[in-house]
JSON list of C-alpha atoms in Angstrom, two decimals:
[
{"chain": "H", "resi": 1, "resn": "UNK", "atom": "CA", "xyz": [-158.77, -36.90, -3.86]},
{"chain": "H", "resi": 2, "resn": "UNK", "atom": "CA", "xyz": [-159.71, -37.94, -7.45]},
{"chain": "H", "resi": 3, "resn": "UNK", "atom": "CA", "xyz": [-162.08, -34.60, -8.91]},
{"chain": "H", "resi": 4, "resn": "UNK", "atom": "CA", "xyz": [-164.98, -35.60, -11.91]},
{"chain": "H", "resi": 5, "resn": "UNK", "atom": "CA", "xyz": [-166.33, -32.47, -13.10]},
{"chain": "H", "resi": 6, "resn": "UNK", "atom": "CA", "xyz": [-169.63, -32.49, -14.89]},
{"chain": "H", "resi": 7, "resn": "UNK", "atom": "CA", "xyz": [-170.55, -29.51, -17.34]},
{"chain": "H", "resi": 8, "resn": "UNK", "atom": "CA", "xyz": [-173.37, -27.94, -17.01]},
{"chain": "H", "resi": 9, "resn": "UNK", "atom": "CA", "xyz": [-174.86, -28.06, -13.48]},
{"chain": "H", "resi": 10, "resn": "UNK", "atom": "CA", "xyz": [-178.15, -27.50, -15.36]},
{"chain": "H", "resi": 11, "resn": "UNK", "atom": "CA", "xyz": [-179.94, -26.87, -18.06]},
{"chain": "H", "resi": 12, "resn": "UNK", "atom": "CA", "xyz": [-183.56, -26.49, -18.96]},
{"chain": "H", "resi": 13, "resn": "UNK", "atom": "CA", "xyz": [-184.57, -26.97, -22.47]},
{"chain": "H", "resi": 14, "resn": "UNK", "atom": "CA", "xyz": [-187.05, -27.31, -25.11]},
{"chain": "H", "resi": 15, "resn": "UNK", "atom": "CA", "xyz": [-189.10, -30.31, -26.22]},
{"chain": "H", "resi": 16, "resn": "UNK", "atom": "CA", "xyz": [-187.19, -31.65, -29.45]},
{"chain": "H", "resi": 17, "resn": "UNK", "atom": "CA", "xyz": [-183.44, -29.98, -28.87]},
{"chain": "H", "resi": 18, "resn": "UNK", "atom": "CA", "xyz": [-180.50, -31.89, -27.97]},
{"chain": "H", "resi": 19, "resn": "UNK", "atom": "CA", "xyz": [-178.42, -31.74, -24.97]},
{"chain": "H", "resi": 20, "resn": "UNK", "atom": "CA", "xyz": [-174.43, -32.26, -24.16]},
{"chain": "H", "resi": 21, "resn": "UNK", "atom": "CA", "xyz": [-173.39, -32.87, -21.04]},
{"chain": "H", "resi": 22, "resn": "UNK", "atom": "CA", "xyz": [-169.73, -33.47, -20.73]},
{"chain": "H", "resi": 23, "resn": "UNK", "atom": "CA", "xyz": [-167.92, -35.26, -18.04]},
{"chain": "H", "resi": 24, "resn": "UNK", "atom": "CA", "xyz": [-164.08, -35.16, -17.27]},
{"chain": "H", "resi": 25, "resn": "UNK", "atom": "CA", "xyz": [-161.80, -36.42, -14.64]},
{"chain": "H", "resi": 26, "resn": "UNK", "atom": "CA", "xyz": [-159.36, -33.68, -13.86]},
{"chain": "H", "resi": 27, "resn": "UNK", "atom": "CA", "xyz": [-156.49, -34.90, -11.95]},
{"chain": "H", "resi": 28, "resn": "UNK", "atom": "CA", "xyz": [-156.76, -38.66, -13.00]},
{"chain": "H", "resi": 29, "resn": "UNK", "atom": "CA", "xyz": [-156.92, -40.85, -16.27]},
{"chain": "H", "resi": 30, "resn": "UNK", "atom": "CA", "xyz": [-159.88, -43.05, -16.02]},
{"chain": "H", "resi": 31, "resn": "UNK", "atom": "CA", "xyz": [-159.82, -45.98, -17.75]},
{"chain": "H", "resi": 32, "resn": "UNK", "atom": "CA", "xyz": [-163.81, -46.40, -18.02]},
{"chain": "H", "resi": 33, "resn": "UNK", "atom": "CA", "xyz": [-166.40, -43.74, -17.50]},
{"chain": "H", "resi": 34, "resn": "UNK", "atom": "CA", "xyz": [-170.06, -44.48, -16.29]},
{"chain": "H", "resi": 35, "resn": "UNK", "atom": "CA", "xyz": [-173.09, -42.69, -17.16]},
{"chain": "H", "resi": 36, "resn": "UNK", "atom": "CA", "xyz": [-176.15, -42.91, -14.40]},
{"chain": "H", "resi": 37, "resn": "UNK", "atom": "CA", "xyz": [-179.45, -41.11, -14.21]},
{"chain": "H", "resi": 38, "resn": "UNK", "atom": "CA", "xyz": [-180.95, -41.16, -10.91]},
{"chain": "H", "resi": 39, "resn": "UNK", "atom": "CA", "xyz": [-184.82, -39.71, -10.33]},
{"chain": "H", "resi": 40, "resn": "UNK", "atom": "CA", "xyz": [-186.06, -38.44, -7.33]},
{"chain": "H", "resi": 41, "resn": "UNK", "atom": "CA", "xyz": [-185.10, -40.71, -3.97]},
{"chain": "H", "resi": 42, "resn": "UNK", "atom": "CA", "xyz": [-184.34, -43.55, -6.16]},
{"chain": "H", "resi": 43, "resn": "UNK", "atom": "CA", "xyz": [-181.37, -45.33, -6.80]},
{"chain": "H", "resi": 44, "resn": "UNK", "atom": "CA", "xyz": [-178.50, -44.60, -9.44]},
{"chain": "H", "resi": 45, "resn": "UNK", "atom": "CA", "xyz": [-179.66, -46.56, -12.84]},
{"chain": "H", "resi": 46, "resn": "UNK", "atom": "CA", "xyz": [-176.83, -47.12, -14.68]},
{"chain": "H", "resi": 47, "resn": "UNK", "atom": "CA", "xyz": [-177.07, -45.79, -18.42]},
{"chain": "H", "resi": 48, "resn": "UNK", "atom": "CA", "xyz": [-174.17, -47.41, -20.09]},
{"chain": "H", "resi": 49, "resn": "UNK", "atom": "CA", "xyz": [-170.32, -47.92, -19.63]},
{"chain": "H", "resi": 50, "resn": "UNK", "atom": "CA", "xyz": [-167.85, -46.24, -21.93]},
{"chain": "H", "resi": 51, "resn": "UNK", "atom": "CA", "xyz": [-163.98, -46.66, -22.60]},
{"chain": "H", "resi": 52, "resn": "UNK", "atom": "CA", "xyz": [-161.97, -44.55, -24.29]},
{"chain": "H", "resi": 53, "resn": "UNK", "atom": "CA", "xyz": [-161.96, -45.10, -28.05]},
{"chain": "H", "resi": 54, "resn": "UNK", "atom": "CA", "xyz": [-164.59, -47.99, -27.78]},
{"chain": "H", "resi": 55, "resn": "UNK", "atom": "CA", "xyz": [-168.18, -47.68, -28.85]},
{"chain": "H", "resi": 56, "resn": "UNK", "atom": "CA", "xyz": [-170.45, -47.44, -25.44]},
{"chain": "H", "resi": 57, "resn": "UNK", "atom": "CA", "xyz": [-172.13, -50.64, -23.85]},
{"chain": "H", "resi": 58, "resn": "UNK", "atom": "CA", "xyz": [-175.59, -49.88, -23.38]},
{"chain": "H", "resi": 59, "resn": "UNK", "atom": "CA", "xyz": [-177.82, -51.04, -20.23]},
{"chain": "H", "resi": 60, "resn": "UNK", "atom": "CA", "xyz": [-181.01, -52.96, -21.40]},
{"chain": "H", "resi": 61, "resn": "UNK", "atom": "CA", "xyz": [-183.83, -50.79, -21.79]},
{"chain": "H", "resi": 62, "resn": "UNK", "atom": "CA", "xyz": [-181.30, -47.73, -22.82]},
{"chain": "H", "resi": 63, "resn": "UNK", "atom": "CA", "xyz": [-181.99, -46.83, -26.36]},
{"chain": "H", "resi": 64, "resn": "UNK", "atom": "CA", "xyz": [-178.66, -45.83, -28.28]},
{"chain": "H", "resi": 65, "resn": "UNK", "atom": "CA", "xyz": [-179.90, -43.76, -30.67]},
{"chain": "H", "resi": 66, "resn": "UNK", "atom": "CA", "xyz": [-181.10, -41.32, -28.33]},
{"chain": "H", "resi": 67, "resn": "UNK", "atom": "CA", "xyz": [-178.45, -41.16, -25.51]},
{"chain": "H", "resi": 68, "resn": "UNK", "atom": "CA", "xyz": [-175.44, -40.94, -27.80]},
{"chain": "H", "resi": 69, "resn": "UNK", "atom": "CA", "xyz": [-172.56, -41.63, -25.36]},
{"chain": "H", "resi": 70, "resn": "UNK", "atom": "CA", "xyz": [-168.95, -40.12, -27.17]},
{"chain": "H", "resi": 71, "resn": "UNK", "atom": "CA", "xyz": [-165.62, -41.31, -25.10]},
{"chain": "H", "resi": 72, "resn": "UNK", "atom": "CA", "xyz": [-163.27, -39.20, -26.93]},
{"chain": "H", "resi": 73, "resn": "UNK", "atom": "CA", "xyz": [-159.82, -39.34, -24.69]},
{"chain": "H", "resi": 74, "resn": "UNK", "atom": "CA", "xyz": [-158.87, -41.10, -20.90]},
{"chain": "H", "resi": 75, "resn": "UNK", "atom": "CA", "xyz": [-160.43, -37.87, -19.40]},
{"chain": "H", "resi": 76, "resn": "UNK", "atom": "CA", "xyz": [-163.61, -37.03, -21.60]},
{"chain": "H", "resi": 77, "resn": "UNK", "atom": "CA", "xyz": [-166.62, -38.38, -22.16]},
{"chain": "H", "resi": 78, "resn": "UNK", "atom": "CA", "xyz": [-170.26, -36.57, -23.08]},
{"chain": "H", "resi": 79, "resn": "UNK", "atom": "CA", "xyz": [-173.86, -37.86, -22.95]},
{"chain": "H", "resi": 80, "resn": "UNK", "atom": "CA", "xyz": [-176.09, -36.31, -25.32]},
{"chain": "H", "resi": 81, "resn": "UNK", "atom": "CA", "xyz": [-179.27, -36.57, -25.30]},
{"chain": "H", "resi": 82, "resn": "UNK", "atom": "CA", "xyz": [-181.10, -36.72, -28.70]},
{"chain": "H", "resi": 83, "resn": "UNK", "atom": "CA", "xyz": [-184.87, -34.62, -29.25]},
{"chain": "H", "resi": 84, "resn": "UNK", "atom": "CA", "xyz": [-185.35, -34.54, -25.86]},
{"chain": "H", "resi": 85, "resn": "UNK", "atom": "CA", "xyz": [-188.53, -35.05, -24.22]},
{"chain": "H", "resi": 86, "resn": "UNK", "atom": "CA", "xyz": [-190.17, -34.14, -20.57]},
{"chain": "H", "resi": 87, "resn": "UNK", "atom": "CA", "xyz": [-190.17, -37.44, -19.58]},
{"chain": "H", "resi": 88, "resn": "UNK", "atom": "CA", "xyz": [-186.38, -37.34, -20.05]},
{"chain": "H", "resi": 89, "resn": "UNK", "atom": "CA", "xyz": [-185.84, -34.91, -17.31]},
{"chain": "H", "resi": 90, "resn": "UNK", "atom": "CA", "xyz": [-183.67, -35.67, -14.54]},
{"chain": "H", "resi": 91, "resn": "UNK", "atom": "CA", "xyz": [-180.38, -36.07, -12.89]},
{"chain": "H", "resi": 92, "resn": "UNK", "atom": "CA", "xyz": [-177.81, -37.34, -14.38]},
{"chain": "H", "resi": 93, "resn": "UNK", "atom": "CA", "xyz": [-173.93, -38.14, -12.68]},
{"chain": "H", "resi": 94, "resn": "UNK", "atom": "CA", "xyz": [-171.35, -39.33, -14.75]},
{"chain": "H", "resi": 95, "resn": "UNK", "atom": "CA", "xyz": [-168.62, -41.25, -13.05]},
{"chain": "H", "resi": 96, "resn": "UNK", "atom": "CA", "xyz": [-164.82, -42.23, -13.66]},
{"chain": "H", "resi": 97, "resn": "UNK", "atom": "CA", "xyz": [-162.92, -45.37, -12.61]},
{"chain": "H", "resi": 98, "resn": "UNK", "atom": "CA", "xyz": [-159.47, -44.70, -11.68]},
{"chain": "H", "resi": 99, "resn": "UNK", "atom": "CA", "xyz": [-157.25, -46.54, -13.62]},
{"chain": "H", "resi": 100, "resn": "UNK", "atom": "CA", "xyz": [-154.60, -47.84, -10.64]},
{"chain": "H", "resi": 101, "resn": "UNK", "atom": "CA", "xyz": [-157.49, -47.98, -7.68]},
{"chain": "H", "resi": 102, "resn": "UNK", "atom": "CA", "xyz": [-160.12, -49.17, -8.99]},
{"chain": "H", "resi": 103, "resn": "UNK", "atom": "CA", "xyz": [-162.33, -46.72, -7.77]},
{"chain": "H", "resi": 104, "resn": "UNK", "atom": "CA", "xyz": [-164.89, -44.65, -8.87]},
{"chain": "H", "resi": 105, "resn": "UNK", "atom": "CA", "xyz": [-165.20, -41.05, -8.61]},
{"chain": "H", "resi": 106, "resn": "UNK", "atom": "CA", "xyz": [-168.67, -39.31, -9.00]},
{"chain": "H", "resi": 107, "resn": "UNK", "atom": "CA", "xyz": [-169.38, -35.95, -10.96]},
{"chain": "H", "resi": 108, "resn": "UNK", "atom": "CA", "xyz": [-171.62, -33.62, -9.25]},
{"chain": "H", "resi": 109, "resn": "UNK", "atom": "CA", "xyz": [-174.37, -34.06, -11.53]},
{"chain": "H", "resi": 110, "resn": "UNK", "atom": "CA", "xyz": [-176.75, -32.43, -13.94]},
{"chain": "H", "resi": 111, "resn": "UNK", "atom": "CA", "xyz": [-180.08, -31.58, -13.28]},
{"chain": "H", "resi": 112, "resn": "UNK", "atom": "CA", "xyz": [-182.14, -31.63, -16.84]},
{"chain": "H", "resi": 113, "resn": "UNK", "atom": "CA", "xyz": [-185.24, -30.23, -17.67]},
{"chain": "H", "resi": 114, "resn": "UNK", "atom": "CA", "xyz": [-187.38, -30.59, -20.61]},
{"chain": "H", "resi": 115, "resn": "UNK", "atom": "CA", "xyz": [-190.15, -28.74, -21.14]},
{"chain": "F", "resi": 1, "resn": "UNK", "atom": "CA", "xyz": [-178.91, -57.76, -10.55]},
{"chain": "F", "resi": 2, "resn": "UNK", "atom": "CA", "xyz": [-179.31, -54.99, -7.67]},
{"chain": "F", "resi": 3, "resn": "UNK", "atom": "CA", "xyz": [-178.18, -55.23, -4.01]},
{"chain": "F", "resi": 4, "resn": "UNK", "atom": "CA", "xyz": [-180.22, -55.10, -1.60]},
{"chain": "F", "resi": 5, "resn": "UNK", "atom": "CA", "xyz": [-179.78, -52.76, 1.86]},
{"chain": "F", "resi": 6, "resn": "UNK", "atom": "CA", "xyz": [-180.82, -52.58, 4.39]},
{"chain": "F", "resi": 7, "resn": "UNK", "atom": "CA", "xyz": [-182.31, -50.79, 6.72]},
{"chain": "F", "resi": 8, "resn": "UNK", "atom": "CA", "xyz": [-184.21, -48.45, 4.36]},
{"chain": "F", "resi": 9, "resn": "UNK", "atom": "CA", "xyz": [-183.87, -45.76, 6.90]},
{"chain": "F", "resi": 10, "resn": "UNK", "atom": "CA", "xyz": [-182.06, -45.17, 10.44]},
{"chain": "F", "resi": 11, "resn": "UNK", "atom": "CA", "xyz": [-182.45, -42.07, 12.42]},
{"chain": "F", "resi": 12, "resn": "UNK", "atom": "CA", "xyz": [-179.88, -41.80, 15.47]},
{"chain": "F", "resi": 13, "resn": "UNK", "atom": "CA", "xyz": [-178.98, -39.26, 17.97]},
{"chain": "F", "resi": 14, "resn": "UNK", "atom": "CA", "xyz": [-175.60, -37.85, 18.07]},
{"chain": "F", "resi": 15, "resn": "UNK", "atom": "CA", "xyz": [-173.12, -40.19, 19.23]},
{"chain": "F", "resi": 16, "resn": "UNK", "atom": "CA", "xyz": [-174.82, -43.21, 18.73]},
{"chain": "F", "resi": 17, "resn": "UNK", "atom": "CA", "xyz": [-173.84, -45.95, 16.16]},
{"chain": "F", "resi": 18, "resn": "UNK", "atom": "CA", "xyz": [-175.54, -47.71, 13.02]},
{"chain": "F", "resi": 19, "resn": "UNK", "atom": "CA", "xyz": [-174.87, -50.54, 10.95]},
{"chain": "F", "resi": 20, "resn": "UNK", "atom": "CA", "xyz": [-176.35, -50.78, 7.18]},
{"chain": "F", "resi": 21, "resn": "UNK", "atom": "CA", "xyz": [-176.01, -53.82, 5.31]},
{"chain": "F", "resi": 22, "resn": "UNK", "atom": "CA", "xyz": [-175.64, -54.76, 1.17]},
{"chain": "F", "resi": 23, "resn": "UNK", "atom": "CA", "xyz": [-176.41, -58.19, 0.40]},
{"chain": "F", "resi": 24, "resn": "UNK", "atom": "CA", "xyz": [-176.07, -60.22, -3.01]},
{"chain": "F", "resi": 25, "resn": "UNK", "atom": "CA", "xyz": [-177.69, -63.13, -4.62]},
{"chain": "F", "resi": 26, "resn": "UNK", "atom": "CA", "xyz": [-173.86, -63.65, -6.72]},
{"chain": "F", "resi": 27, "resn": "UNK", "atom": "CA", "xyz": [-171.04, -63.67, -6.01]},
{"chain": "F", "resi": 28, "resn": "UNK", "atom": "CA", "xyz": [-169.45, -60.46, -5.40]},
{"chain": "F", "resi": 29, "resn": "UNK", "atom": "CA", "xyz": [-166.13, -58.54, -6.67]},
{"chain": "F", "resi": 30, "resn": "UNK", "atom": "CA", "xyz": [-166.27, -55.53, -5.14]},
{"chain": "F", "resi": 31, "resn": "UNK", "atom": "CA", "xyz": [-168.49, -53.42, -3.15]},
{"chain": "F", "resi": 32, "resn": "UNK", "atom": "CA", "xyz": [-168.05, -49.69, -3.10]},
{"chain": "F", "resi": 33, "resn": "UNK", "atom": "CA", "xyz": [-170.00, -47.39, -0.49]},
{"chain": "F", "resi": 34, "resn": "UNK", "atom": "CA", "xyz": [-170.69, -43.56, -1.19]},
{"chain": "F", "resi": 35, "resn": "UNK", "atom": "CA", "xyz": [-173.00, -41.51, 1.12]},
{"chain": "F", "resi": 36, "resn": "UNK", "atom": "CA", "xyz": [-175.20, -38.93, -0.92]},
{"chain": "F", "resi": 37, "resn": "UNK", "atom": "CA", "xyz": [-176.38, -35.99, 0.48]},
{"chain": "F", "resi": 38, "resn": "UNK", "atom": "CA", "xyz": [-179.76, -34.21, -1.05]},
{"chain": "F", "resi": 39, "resn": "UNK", "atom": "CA", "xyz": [-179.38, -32.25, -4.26]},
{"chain": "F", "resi": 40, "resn": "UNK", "atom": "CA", "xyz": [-175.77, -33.54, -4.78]},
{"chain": "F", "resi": 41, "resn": "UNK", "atom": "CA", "xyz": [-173.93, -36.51, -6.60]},
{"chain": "F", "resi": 42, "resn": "UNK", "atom": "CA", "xyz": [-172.81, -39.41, -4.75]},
{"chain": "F", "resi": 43, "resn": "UNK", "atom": "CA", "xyz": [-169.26, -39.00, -2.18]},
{"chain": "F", "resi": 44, "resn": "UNK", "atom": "CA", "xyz": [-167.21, -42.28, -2.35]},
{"chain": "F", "resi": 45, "resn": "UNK", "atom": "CA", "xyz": [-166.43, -43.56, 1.08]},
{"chain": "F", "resi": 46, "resn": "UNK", "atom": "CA", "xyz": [-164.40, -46.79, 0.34]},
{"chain": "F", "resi": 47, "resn": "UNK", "atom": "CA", "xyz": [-163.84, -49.75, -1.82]},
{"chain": "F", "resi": 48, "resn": "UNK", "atom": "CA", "xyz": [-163.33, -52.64, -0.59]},
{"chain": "F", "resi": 49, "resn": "UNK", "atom": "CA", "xyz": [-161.92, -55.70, -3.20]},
{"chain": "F", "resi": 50, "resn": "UNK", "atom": "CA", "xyz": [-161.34, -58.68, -0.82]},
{"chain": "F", "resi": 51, "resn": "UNK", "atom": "CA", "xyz": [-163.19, -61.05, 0.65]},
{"chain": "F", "resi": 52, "resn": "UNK", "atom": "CA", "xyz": [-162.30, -61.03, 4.68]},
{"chain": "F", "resi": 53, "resn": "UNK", "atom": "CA", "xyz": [-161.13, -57.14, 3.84]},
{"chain": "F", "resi": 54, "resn": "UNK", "atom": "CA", "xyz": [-161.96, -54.62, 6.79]},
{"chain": "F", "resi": 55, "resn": "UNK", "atom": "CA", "xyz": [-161.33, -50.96, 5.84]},
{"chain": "F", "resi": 56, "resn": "UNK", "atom": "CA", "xyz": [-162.07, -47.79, 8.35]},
{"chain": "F", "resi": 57, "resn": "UNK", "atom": "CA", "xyz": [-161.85, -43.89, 7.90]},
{"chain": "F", "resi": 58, "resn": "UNK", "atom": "CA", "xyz": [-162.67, -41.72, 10.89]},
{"chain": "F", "resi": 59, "resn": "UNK", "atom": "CA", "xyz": [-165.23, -43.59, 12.59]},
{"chain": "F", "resi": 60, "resn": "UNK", "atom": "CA", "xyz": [-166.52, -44.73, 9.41]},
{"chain": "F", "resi": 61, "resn": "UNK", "atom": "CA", "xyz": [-165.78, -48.23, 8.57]},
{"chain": "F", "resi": 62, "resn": "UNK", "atom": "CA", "xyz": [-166.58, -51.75, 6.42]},
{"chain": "F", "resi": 63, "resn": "UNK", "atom": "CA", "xyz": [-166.41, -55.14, 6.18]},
{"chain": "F", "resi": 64, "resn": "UNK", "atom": "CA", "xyz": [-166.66, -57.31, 3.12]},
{"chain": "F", "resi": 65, "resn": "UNK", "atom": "CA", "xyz": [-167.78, -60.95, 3.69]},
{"chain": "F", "resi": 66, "resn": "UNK", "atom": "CA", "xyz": [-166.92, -62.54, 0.17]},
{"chain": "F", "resi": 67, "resn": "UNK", "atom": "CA", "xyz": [-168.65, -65.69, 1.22]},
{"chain": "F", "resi": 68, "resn": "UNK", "atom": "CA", "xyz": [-171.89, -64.40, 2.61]},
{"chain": "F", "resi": 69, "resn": "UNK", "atom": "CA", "xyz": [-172.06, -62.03, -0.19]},
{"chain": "F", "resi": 70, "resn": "UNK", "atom": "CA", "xyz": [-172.41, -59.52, 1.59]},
{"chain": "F", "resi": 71, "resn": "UNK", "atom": "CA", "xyz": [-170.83, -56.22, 3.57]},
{"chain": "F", "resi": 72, "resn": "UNK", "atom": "CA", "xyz": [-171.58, -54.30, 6.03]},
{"chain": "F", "resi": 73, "resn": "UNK", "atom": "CA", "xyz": [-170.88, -50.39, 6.50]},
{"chain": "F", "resi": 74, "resn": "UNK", "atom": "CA", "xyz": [-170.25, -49.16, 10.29]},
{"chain": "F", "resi": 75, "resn": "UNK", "atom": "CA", "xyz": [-170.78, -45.53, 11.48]},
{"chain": "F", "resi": 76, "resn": "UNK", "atom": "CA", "xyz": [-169.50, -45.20, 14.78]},
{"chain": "F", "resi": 77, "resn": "UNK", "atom": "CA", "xyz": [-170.24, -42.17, 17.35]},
{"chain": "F", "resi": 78, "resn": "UNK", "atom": "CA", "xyz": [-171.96, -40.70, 14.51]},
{"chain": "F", "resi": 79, "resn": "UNK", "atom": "CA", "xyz": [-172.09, -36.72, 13.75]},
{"chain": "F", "resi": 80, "resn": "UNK", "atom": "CA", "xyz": [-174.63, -34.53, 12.12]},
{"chain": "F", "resi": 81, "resn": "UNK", "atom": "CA", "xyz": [-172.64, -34.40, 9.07]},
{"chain": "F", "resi": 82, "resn": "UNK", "atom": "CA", "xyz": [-173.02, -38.44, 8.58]},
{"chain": "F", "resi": 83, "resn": "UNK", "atom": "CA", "xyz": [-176.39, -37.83, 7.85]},
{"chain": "F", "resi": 84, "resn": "UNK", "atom": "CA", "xyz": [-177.72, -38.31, 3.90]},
{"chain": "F", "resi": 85, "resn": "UNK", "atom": "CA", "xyz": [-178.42, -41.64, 2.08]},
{"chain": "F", "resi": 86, "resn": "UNK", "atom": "CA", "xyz": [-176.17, -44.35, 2.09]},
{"chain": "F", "resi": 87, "resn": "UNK", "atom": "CA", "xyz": [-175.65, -46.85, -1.37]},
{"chain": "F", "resi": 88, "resn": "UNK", "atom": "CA", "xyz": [-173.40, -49.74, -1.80]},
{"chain": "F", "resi": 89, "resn": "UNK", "atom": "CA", "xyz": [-172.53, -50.32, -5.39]},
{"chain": "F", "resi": 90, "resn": "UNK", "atom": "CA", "xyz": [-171.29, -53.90, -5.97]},
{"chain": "F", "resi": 91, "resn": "UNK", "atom": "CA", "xyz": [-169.53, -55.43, -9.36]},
{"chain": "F", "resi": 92, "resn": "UNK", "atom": "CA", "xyz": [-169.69, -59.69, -10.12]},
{"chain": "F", "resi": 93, "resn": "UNK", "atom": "CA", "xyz": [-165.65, -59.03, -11.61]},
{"chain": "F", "resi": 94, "resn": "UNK", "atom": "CA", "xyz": [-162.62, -57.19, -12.38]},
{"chain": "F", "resi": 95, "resn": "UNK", "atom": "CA", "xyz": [-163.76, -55.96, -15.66]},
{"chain": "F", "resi": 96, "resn": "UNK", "atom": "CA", "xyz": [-166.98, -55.84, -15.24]},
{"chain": "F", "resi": 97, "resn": "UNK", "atom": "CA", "xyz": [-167.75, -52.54, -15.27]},
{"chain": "F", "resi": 98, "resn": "UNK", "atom": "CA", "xyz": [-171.38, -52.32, -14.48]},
{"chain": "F", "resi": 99, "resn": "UNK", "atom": "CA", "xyz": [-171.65, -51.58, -11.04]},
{"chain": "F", "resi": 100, "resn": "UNK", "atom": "CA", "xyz": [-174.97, -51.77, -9.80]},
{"chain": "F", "resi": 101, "resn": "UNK", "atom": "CA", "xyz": [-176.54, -49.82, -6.92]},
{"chain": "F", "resi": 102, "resn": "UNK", "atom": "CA", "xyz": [-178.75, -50.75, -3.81]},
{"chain": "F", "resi": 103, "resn": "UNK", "atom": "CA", "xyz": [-182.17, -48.67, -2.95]},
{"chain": "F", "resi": 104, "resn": "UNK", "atom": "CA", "xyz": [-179.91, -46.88, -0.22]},
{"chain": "F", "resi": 105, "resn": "UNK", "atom": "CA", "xyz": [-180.60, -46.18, 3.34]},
{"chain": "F", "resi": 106, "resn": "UNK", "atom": "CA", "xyz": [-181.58, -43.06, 4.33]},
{"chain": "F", "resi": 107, "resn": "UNK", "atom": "CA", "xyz": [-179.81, -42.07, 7.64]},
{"chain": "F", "resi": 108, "resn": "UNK", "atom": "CA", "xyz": [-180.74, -38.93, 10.19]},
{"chain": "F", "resi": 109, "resn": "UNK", "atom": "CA", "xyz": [-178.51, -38.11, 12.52]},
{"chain": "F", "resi": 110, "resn": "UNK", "atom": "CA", "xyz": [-180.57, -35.60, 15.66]},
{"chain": "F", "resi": 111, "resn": "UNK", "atom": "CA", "xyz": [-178.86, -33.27, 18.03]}
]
């Protein structure tokens, strides 16, 4: 099946840095990617949609400046997250639509704290 | 707009079988399914893009009724291992691209 790796697994930082988390699809070109953040037994809120070589599309409520969302080929995006605060911890799963299927593939996640 | 499931939560025995239903207020696409277990990232189970469109795995299976807006995810005979927390994603079109996800159901499967 379709693999989404997500780089790191975790990561535990400081109040005010900046985090990159990257997200490829390894055995498939994916024609969008998704970002999600997801808090304790809650649902998956979707952060914005990318494509490659397109600026992001933001979900309302999302603010640009400080997720910067980079789509860089058909296999690679990264979320970073701008002076980070604790109240941006959390998990956050990138996804990948398959171009052909239509599917979407899940990474495994990455757990951020900010403290 | 989110979906909504339901139920919230199902626990089961071994063996027996569960139903868990996404609904829509529009007009539906797609509807994916993915089963999450805790700690990790959401496992798709199945897409299903048709209205009328019946798709199975295993004992796992799902209907998609484009007119009722709705689908409905079937876990027959289930097994310990079904157990985790069930989400339907659903998309209004093609290019959407903004699938949205339900509350999930949480399901327990007991020896």
């Amino acid at each position: 099946g379709a693999v989404v790796s997500q780089h790191p697994s975790w990561v535990i930082c400081k109040s005010g840095t900046s985090v990159k988390i990257e997200c490829r699809s390894l055995d498939f070109q994916a024609t969008t990617m998704f970002w999600y953040r997801q808090f304790p037994k809650q649902s998956l809120m979707l952060m914005a949609t990318s494509n490659e070589g397109s600026k992001a599309t933001y979900e309302q409520g999302v603010e640009k400046d400080k997720f910067l969302i980079n789509h860089a080929s058909l296999t690679l995006s990264t979320l970073t997250v701008t002076s980070a605060h604790p109240e941006d911890s959390s998990f956050y799963i990138c996804s990948a639509r398959s171009r052909p299927t239509y599917e979407q593939y899940f990474g495994p996640g990455t757990r951020l704290t900010v403290t | 707009q989110q979906p909504v499931q339901s139920p919230q939560a199902v626990i089961l025995r071994e063996g027996e079988d569960a139903v868990i239903n996404c609904s829509s207020s529009k007009a539906l696409y797609s509807v994916h399914w993915y089963r999450q277990k805790h700690g990790e990232a959401p496992v798709f189970l199945m897409i299903l893009l048709k209205g009328g469109e019946q798709k199975g795995h295993d004992k796992i299976s799902a209907s998609f009724n484009e007119k009722k807006q709705q689908s409905s995810l079937y876990l027959t005979a289930s097994q310990l291992s079904y157990s985790g927390t069930y989400f339907c994603g659903t998309e209004a079109g093609p290019n959407n691209n903004d699938m949205r996800f339900g509350a999930g159901t949480r399901l327990t499967v007991k020896p």
